[in-house]
mmCIF file of C-alpha atoms in Angstrom:
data_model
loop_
_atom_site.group_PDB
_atom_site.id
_atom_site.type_symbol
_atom_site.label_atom_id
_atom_site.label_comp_id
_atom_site.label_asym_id
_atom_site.label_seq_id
_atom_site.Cartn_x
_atom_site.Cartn_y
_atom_site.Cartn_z
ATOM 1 C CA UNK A 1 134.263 6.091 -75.105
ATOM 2 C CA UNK A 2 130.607 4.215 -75.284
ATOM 3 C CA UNK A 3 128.579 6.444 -76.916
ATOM 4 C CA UNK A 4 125.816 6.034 -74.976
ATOM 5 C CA UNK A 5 127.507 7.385 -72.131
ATOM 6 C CA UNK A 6 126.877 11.180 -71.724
ATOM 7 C CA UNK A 7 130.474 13.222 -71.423
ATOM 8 C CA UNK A 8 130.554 15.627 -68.475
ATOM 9 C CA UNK A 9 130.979 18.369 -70.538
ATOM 10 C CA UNK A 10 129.192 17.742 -73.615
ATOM 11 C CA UNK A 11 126.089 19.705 -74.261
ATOM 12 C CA UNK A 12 123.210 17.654 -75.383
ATOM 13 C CA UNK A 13 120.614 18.989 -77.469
ATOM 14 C CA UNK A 14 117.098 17.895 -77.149
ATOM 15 C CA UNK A 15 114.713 18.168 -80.288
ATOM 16 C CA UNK A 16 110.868 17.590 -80.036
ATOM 17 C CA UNK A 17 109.744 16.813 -83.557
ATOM 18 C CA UNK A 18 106.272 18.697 -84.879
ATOM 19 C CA UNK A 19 104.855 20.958 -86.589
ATOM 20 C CA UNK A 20 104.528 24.702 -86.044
ATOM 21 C CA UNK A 21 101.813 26.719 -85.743
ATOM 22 C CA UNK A 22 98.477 26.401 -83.411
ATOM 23 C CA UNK A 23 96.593 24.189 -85.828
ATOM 24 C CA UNK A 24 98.675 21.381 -85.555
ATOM 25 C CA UNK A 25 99.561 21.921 -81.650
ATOM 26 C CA UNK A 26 97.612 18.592 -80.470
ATOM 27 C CA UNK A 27 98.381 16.677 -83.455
ATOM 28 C CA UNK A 28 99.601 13.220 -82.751
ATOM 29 C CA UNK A 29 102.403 14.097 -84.854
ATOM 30 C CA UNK A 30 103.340 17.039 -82.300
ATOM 31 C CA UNK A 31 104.262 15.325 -78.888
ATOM 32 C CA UNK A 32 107.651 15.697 -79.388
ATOM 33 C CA UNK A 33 106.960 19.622 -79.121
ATOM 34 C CA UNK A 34 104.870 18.430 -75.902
ATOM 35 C CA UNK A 35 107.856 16.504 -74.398
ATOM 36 C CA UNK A 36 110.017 19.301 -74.991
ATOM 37 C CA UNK A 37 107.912 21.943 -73.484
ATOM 38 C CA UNK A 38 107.318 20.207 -70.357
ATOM 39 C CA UNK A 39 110.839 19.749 -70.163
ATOM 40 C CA UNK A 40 110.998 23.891 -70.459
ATOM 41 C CA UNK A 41 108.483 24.042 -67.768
ATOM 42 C CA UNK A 42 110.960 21.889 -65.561
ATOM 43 C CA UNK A 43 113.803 24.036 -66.307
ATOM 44 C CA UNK A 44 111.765 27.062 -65.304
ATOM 45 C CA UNK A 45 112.603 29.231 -68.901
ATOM 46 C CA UNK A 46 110.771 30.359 -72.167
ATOM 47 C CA UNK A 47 112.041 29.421 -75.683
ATOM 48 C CA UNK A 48 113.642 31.914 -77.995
ATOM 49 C CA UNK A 49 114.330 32.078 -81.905
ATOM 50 C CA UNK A 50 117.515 30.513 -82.643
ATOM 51 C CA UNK A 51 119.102 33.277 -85.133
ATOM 52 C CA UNK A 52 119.384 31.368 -88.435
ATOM 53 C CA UNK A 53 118.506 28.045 -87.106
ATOM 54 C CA UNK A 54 114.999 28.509 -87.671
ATOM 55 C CA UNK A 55 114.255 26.875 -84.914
ATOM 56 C CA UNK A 56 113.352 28.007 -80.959
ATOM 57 C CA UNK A 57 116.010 27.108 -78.301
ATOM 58 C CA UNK A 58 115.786 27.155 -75.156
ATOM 59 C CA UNK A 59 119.422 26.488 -72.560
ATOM 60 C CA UNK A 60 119.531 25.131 -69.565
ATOM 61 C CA UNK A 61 120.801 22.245 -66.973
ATOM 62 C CA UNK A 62 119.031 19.235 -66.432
ATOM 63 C CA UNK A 63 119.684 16.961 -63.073
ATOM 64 C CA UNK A 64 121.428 18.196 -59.975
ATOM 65 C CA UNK A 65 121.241 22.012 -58.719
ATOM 66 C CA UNK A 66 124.433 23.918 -59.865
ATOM 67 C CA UNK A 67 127.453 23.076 -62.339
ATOM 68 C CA UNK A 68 126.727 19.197 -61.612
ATOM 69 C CA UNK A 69 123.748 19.496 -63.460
ATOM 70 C CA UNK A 70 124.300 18.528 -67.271
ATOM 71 C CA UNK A 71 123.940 21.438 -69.992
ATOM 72 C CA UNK A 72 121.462 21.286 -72.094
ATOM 73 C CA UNK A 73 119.491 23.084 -75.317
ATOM 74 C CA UNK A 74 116.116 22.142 -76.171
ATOM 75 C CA UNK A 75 114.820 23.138 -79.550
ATOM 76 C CA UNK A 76 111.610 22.700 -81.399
ATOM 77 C CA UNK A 77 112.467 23.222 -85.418
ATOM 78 C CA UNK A 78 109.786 25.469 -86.998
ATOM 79 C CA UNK A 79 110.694 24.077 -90.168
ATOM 80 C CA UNK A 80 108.108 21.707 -90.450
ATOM 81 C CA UNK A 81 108.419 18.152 -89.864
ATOM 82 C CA UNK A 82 110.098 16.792 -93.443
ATOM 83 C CA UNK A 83 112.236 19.750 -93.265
ATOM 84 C CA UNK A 84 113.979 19.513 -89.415
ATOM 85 C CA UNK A 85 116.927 18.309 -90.219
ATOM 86 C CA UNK A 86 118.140 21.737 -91.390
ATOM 87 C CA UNK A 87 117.837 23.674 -87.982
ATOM 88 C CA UNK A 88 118.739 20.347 -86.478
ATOM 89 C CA UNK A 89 121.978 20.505 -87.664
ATOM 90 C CA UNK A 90 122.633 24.209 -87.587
ATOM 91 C CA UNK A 91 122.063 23.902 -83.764
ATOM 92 C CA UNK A 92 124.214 20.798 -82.843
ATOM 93 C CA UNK A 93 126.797 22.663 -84.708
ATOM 94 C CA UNK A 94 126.582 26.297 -83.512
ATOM 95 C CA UNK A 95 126.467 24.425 -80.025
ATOM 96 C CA UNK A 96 129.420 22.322 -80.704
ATOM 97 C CA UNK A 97 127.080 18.949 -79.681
ATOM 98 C CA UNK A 98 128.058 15.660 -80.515
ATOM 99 C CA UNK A 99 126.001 13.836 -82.667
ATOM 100 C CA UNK A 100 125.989 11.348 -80.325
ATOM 101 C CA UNK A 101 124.145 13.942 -77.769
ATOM 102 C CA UNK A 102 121.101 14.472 -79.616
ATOM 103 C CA UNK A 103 118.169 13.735 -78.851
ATOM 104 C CA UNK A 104 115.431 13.365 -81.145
ATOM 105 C CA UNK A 105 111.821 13.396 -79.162
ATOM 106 C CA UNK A 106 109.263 12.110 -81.596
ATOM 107 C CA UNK A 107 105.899 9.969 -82.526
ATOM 108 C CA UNK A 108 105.977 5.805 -82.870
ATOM 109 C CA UNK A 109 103.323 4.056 -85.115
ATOM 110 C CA UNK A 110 104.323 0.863 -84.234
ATOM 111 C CA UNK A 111 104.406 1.284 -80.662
ATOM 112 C CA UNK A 112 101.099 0.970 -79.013
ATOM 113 C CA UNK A 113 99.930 4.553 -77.267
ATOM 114 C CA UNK A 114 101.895 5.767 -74.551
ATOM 115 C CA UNK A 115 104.315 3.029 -74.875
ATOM 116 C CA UNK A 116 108.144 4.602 -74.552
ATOM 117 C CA UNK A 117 111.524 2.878 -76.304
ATOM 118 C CA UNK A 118 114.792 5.050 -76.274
ATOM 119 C CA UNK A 119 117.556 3.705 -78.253
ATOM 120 C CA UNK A 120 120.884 4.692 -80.027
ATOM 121 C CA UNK A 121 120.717 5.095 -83.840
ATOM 122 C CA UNK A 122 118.185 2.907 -86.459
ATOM 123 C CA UNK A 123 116.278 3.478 -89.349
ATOM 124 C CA UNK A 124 113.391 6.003 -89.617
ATOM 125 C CA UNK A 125 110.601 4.138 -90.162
ATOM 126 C CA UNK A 126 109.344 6.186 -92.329
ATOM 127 C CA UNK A 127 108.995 9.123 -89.851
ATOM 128 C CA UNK A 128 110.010 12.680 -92.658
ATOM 129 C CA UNK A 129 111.209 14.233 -89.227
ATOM 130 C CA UNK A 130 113.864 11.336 -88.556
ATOM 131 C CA UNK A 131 115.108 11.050 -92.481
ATOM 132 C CA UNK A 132 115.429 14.333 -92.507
ATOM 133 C CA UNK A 133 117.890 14.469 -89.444
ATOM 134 C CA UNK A 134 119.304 11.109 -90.315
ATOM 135 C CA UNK A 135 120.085 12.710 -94.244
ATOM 136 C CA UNK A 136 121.479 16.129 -92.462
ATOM 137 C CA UNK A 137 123.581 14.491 -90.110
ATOM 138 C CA UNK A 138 123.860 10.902 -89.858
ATOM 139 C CA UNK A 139 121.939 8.157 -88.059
ATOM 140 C CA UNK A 140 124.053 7.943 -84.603
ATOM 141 C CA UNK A 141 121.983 9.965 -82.826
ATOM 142 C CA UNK A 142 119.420 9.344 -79.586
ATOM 143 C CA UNK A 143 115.729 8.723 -80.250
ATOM 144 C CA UNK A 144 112.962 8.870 -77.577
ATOM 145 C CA UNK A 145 110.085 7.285 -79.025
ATOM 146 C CA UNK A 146 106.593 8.090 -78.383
ATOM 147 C CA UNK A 147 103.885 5.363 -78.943
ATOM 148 C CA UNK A 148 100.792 6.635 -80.731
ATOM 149 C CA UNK A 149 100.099 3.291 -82.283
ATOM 150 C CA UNK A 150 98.447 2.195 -85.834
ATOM 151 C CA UNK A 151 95.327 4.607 -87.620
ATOM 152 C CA UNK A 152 92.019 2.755 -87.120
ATOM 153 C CA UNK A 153 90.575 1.329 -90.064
ATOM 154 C CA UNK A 154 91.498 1.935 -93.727
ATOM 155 C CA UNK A 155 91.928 5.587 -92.586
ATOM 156 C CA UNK A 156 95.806 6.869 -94.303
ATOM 157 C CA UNK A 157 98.788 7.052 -92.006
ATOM 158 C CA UNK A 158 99.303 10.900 -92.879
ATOM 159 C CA UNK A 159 95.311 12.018 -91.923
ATOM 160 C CA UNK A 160 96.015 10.005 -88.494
ATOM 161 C CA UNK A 161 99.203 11.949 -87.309
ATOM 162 C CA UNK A 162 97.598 15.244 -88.038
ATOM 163 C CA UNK A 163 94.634 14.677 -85.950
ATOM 164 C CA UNK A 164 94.432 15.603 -82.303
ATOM 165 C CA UNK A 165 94.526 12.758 -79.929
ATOM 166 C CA UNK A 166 91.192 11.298 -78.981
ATOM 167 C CA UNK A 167 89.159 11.942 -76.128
ATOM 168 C CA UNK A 168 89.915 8.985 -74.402
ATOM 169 C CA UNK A 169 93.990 9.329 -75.698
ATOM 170 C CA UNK A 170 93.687 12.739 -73.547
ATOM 171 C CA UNK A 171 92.755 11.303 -70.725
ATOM 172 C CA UNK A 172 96.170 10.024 -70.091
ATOM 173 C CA UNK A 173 98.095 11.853 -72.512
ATOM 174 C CA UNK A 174 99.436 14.095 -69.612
ATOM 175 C CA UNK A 175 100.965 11.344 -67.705
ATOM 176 C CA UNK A 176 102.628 10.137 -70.648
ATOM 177 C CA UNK A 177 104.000 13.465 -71.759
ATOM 178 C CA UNK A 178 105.448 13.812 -68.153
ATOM 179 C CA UNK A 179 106.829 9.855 -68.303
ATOM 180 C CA UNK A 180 108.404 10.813 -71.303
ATOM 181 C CA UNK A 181 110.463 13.598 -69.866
ATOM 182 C CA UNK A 182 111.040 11.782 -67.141
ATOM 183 C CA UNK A 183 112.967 9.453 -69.377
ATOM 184 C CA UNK A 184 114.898 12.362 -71.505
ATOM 185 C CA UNK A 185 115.815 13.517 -68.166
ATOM 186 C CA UNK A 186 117.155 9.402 -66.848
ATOM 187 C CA UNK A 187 118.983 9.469 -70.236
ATOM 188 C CA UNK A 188 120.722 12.716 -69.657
ATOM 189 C CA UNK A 189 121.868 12.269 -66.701
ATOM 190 C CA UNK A 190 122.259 9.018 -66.386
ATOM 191 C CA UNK A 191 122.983 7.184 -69.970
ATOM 192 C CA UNK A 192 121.077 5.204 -72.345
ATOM 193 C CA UNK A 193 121.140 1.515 -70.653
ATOM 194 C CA UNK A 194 119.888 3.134 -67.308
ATOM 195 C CA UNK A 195 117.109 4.895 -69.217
ATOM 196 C CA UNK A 196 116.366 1.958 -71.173
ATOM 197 C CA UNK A 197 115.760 -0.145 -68.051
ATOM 198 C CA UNK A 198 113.870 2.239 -66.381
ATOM 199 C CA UNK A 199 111.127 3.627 -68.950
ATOM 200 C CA UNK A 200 111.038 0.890 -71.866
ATOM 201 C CA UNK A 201 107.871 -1.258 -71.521
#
C-alpha cells in the first residue's frame, strides 16, 4: 500500500510541536500547539492528560459526520520540544498508529512566514522536536510545515523561535493557523498528493 494513502481504519495521530507552559504560548516555536488546538476547536472537545504519555490527547473524527469520518488523536507533548519524541511514541503505540499516520505539526526556518509544505519523511533540519521523533521512532512519518522564516539580523536562531510573533506576523497569523488545519484536515482525509496540491505554495 502507498504510504501516503490514509487506511480506512487506521487512526492517525496528530502532534503540534511546542513548548508547554503560558510563557512560551505565542512563541514562534509553538504554532504547532496553535494548529492543533484549532483543530480541537473544530472537533468541538477539550484535551486531556494522556496517562504516562506525558502528553495531552485529545480523540476524535475528522471529515464527514459519522463512522465515515477518519479517527483521529491529537496530542500536544508537554515534554518540551527536544524531548517529544518520548510521548510521541508512547501515543502512536498505546493507539496502535502507524508510523506512517503521524503527523508532526511544526515551525519552518527556511520557509518564508506563513508559507505551508507537507511531505512524507526527510531530515530535521535541525528542528530538536523532529530529531527527537525521528530518533524515537524513525523518519517515515508526515510533517506539516509551518513557515516562520529566517531571524533578522545577526540575532541567534534559538532567541528567534522563543519570541512571540511580531505585530505585523499577528496580523495574519490567524489565517495561517486556520490554512494550516485546513491542510492537516485535506491530508487526513484525503492523502498526501491531494494535500500537497492544494496547500503547498
Amino acid at each position: 500500500m502507498d504510504v501516503s494513502t490514509p487506511a480506512s481504519t487506521d487512526p492517525w495521530l496528530i502532534v503540534g510541536l511546542g513548548n508547554p507552559g503560558p510563557e512560551y504560548a505565542m512563541n514562534r516555536h509553538n504554532v504547532g500547539f496553535m494548529v492543533v488546538d484549532l483543530l480541537a476547536e473544530r472537533i468541538g472537545g477539550k484535551f486531556k492528560r494522556a496517562g504516562k504519555a506525558q502528553a495531552q490527547v485529545l480523540e476524535g473524527r475528522i471529515g464527514p459526520a459519522g463512522p465515515a469520518g477518519r479517527r483521529v488523536v491529537l496530542a500536544k507533548p508537554m515534554s518540551y520540544m527536544n524531548l517529544s519524541g518520548g510521548p510521541v511514541n508512547a501515543l502512536k503505540d498505546f493507539y496502535k498508529v502507524p508510523v506512517a499516520n503521524v503527523v508532526a505539526v511544526h515551525d519552518e526556518l527556511d520557509i518564508d512566514y506563513g508559507v505551508l509544505r507537507l511531505k512524507l519523511g526527510g531530515g530535521d533540519n535541525g528542528h530538536n522536536g523532529l530529531k527527537s521523533m525521528t530518533k524515537a521512532m524513525g523518519a517515515d512519518y508526515h510533517r506539516v510545515r509551518f513557515g516562520i522564516g529566517r531571524p533578522p539580523g545577526r540575532m541567534q536562531v534559538a532567541d528567534f523561535v522563543l519570541k512571540d510573533f511580531a505585530s505585523a506576523e499577528r496580523k495574519e497569523l490567524d489565517y495561517f493557523v486556520d490554512r494550516a488545519a485546513d491542510s492537516v484536515e485535506c491530508l487526513v482525509t484525503e492523502g498526501l498528493e491531494r494535500a500537497q496540491s492544494a496547500y503547498n505554495s
